Protein backbone atom coordinates (compact mmCIF):
# COMPACT_ATOMS: atom_id res chain seq x y z
CA TYR A 1 -0.02 -0.01 0.05
CA GLN A 2 1.08 3.60 -0.36
CA THR A 3 -0.10 6.82 1.29
CA SER A 4 0.83 10.45 1.06
CA VAL A 5 -0.21 13.18 3.60
CA GLY A 6 1.13 16.77 3.55
CA GLY A 7 4.32 15.80 1.74
CA ILE A 8 4.89 12.85 3.96
CA SER A 9 4.75 9.56 2.25
CA SER A 10 5.06 6.00 3.35
CA GLN A 11 4.78 2.57 1.78
CA GLY A 12 4.47 -1.02 2.79
CA SER A 13 2.92 -4.37 2.04
CA GLN A 14 -0.10 -6.34 3.42
CA MET A 15 0.40 -8.23 6.73
CA ALA A 16 0.55 -12.03 6.42
CA GLY A 17 0.79 -14.97 8.92
CA GLY A 18 -0.23 -14.91 12.64
CA SER A 19 -3.02 -16.98 14.25
CA SER A 20 -6.49 -16.77 15.62
CA ARG A 21 -8.75 -18.81 18.05
CA GLU A 22 -12.19 -18.81 19.61
CA VAL A 23 -12.52 -18.78 23.33
CA LYS A 24 -15.55 -19.45 25.55
CA ILE A 25 -16.53 -16.85 28.10
CA VAL A 26 -18.35 -17.44 31.31
CA SER A 27 -21.50 -15.36 31.04
CA ALA A 28 -23.94 -14.12 33.69
CA ASP A 29 -26.66 -16.27 32.14
CA ASP A 30 -24.45 -19.35 32.54
CA ILE A 31 -24.15 -18.63 36.25
CA GLU A 32 -27.76 -17.77 36.81
CA ARG A 33 -28.79 -21.07 35.13
CA ALA A 34 -26.30 -23.14 37.09
CA GLN A 35 -27.39 -21.40 40.33
CA GLY A 36 -30.95 -22.23 39.61
CA GLN A 37 -30.05 -25.89 39.19
CA LEU A 38 -28.23 -26.03 42.51
CA ILE A 39 -30.94 -24.29 44.43
CA GLY A 40 -33.57 -26.47 42.87
CA GLN A 41 -31.99 -29.76 44.27
CA SER A 42 -33.79 -31.57 47.06
CA THR A 43 -32.62 -30.89 50.56
CA ASP A 44 -34.25 -33.98 52.11
CA ALA A 45 -30.94 -35.90 52.50
CA GLU A 46 -29.43 -33.02 54.46
CA LYS A 47 -32.48 -32.81 56.70
CA LYS A 48 -32.37 -36.56 57.43
CA ALA A 49 -28.68 -36.34 58.19
CA LEU A 50 -29.20 -33.59 60.70
CA ALA A 51 -32.05 -35.52 62.32
CA LYS A 52 -29.79 -38.49 62.84
CA LYS A 53 -27.45 -36.37 64.89
CA PHE A 54 -30.01 -36.16 67.67
CA VAL A 55 -29.18 -39.51 69.40
CA ASN A 56 -30.51 -38.96 72.93
CA GLY A 57 -34.39 -39.20 72.23
CA GLU A 58 -34.90 -35.64 71.31
CA LYS A 59 -38.00 -34.65 69.60
CA VAL A 60 -37.11 -33.06 66.29
CA ILE A 61 -39.04 -30.04 65.10
CA ASP A 62 -39.61 -30.52 61.36
CA SER A 63 -40.89 -27.04 60.84
CA SER A 64 -37.51 -25.61 62.11
CA PHE A 65 -35.47 -26.83 59.16
CA THR A 66 -33.95 -23.83 57.36
CA VAL A 67 -31.50 -23.51 54.46
CA ASP A 68 -29.24 -20.44 54.24
CA ARG A 69 -27.22 -19.81 51.10
CA ALA A 70 -24.36 -17.41 50.62
CA GLU A 71 -23.66 -15.62 47.37
CA ALA A 72 -22.65 -17.90 44.45
CA VAL A 73 -18.94 -17.90 43.58
CA SER A 74 -17.93 -18.71 40.07
CA VAL A 75 -14.47 -19.92 38.97
CA PRO A 76 -13.60 -18.47 36.49
CA ALA A 77 -15.57 -15.22 37.19
CA VAL A 78 -18.25 -13.73 34.87
CA ASN A 79 -16.76 -12.60 31.50
CA ALA A 80 -13.48 -14.50 32.18
CA GLU A 81 -12.29 -17.19 29.78
CA ALA A 82 -13.61 -20.66 30.54
CA PRO A 83 -11.05 -23.48 31.03
CA ALA A 84 -10.17 -25.91 28.22
CA THR A 85 -12.92 -28.25 29.35
CA GLY A 86 -15.44 -25.55 28.78
CA LYS A 87 -16.85 -25.91 32.23
CA ALA A 88 -16.73 -23.39 35.04
CA LYS A 89 -17.14 -24.23 38.69
CA LEU A 90 -19.99 -22.68 40.80
CA THR A 91 -19.93 -22.84 44.50
CA ILE A 92 -22.75 -21.89 47.03
CA ALA A 93 -21.77 -22.11 50.70
CA THR A 94 -24.97 -23.51 52.40
CA THR A 95 -25.90 -23.81 56.08
CA TYR A 96 -28.59 -26.27 57.11
CA THR A 97 -30.23 -25.88 60.46
CA LEU A 98 -32.68 -28.09 62.41
CA TYR A 99 -33.87 -27.78 66.00
CA ALA A 100 -35.07 -30.41 68.49
CA ILE A 101 -36.43 -30.40 72.13
CA ALA A 102 -34.87 -32.60 74.80
CA SER A 103 -37.47 -35.27 75.77
CA ALA A 104 -36.91 -34.51 79.55
CA ASP A 105 -37.66 -30.86 79.02
CA LEU A 106 -40.67 -31.64 76.96
CA GLU A 107 -41.93 -34.09 79.54
CA SER A 108 -41.42 -31.59 82.29
CA TYR A 109 -43.26 -28.84 80.43
CA LEU A 110 -46.26 -31.04 79.65
CA MET A 111 -46.34 -32.32 83.22
CA SER A 112 -46.44 -28.83 84.66
CA SER A 113 -49.13 -27.81 82.15
CA LEU A 114 -51.34 -30.69 83.13
CA LYS A 115 -50.92 -30.26 86.85
CA THR A 116 -52.33 -26.76 86.53
CA GLN A 117 -55.63 -28.49 85.46
CA ILE A 118 -55.87 -30.70 88.52
CA ASP A 119 -58.25 -29.33 91.13
CA ASN A 120 -57.22 -31.64 93.99
CA GLU A 121 -53.86 -33.37 94.01
CA ASN A 122 -55.06 -35.59 96.73
CA SER A 123 -57.74 -37.22 94.55
CA GLN A 124 -56.27 -36.80 91.05
CA LYS A 125 -52.97 -37.35 89.23
CA VAL A 126 -51.41 -37.30 85.80
CA TYR A 127 -51.33 -40.75 84.15
CA SER A 128 -49.86 -39.69 80.87
CA THR A 129 -48.42 -36.43 79.46
CA GLY A 130 -48.85 -37.49 75.99
CA ALA A 131 -45.18 -36.75 75.18
CA ASP A 132 -44.80 -39.87 73.17
CA GLN A 133 -47.26 -38.66 70.58
CA VAL A 134 -46.55 -34.95 70.81
CA GLY A 135 -46.93 -32.66 67.74
CA LEU A 136 -44.53 -29.83 67.15
CA SER A 137 -45.34 -27.22 64.56
CA ASN A 138 -45.22 -23.51 63.53
CA PHE A 139 -41.70 -22.96 64.58
CA ARG A 140 -40.52 -19.36 64.73
CA LYS A 141 -37.25 -17.71 65.43
CA GLU A 142 -37.23 -13.96 66.22
CA GLY A 143 -33.81 -12.86 67.15
CA GLU A 144 -32.65 -15.18 70.01
CA THR A 145 -36.27 -16.21 70.85
CA LEU A 146 -37.48 -19.54 69.53
CA THR A 147 -41.12 -20.59 69.76
CA VAL A 148 -43.03 -23.73 68.67
CA ALA A 149 -46.72 -24.85 68.94
CA ILE A 150 -46.97 -28.06 70.98
CA THR A 151 -49.97 -30.42 70.61
CA ALA A 152 -50.40 -33.32 73.03
CA THR A 153 -53.16 -35.36 74.60
CA GLY A 154 -52.48 -36.00 78.25
CA GLN A 155 -54.59 -38.05 80.69
CA ILE A 156 -55.60 -37.11 84.21
CA GLY A 157 -57.39 -39.55 86.37
CA PRO A 158 -58.30 -40.42 89.97
CA GLN A 159 -55.56 -40.90 92.60
CA ILE A 160 -56.14 -44.53 93.44
CA ASP A 161 -54.39 -46.38 96.25
CA GLU A 162 -54.02 -50.02 95.08
CA VAL A 163 -53.45 -51.36 98.59
CA ALA A 164 -56.43 -49.41 99.93
CA ILE A 165 -58.61 -50.75 97.03
CA LYS A 166 -57.68 -54.43 97.71
CA ASP A 167 -58.61 -53.95 101.35
CA GLN A 168 -61.80 -52.32 100.43
CA VAL A 169 -63.07 -55.08 98.08
CA LYS A 170 -61.91 -58.18 99.90
CA GLY A 171 -64.73 -60.51 100.71
CA LYS A 172 -67.30 -58.62 98.64
CA ILE A 173 -69.43 -60.05 95.78
CA TYR A 174 -69.45 -58.66 92.29
CA GLY A 175 -72.15 -56.01 92.67
CA GLU A 176 -70.72 -54.68 95.90
CA VAL A 177 -67.22 -54.19 94.35
CA GLN A 178 -68.81 -52.27 91.41
CA SER A 179 -70.73 -50.05 93.73
CA ALA A 180 -67.72 -49.33 95.95
CA LEU A 181 -65.30 -48.52 93.15
CA GLN A 182 -67.61 -46.57 90.92
CA SER A 183 -68.20 -44.12 93.77
CA ILE A 184 -64.57 -43.08 93.42
CA ASP A 185 -64.33 -39.71 91.51
CA GLY A 186 -63.05 -40.35 87.96
CA VAL A 187 -63.86 -44.07 87.82
CA LYS A 188 -66.26 -44.73 85.00
CA ASP A 189 -66.43 -48.40 84.74
CA VAL A 190 -65.67 -51.45 86.99
CA ASP A 191 -65.28 -55.11 85.88
CA VAL A 192 -64.65 -58.01 88.24
CA LYS A 193 -63.23 -61.27 87.00
CA PHE A 194 -63.02 -64.37 89.21
CA SER A 195 -60.62 -67.26 88.76
CA TYR A 196 -63.51 -69.84 88.30
CA PHE A 197 -66.99 -69.39 87.12
CA TRP A 198 -68.51 -70.80 90.26
CA VAL A 199 -66.68 -68.26 92.49
CA ARG A 200 -68.82 -65.23 93.40
CA THR A 201 -66.84 -63.66 96.21
CA VAL A 202 -63.51 -61.75 96.13
CA PRO A 203 -60.90 -63.52 98.21
CA ASN A 204 -60.14 -62.27 101.70
CA ASN A 205 -56.46 -62.67 101.11
CA THR A 206 -55.31 -59.46 99.41
CA ASP A 207 -52.30 -61.21 97.96
CA LYS A 208 -54.67 -63.08 95.74
CA ILE A 209 -56.45 -59.92 94.43
CA LYS A 210 -55.05 -58.25 91.29
CA ILE A 211 -56.02 -54.68 90.53
CA GLU A 212 -55.69 -53.43 86.85
CA PHE A 213 -56.21 -49.87 85.93
CA LYS A 214 -57.09 -48.90 82.40
CA LEU A 215 -57.17 -45.31 81.10
CA GLU A 216 -60.00 -44.34 78.86
CA ASN A 217 -59.20 -44.64 75.05
CA GLU A 218 -55.97 -46.44 75.93
């Protein structure tokens, strides 16, 4: 080629040789798509793994399970050249959290709650707190305060002295036993079973008398 500007002239020839190549760039769309795939994965396995860490009989609060994710980090970064494999690496630091209540604390709380419903501790007592079938829901965390709704069915019944009952029914016939025991506050039904069909009277020996209590709906 040849040019001339203001009395200054130059000349040369076309460039030849050199090399060119295509490169892949990590785009924001690539990261967004990969991030969506990571976040969309099931977290059931992580939840089960955390629940297995409670090995002392704690009651797990299912509704307390949370997943906290940090900002996604791409290597290489956005607009940087991708590696020879054509694949970038995306990492999202994730924290999984699950709460549980110690069984002893739960039992103590339910027992205290039921005792407030007893009018006379001399004639009534708590037979079951319902802790074995408790329901835990609506977990909330506000600052350092944790709250959860507890649903349980406890059972309160009459305070019965087995030794006194045996002494009370010895020597009595079927009907007398029923009348005596059904007069106790909280007792709804009484059944008397004898060893043999021809026996009609409770033994006078209290060692031969067996008392069995059954809670309603048990």
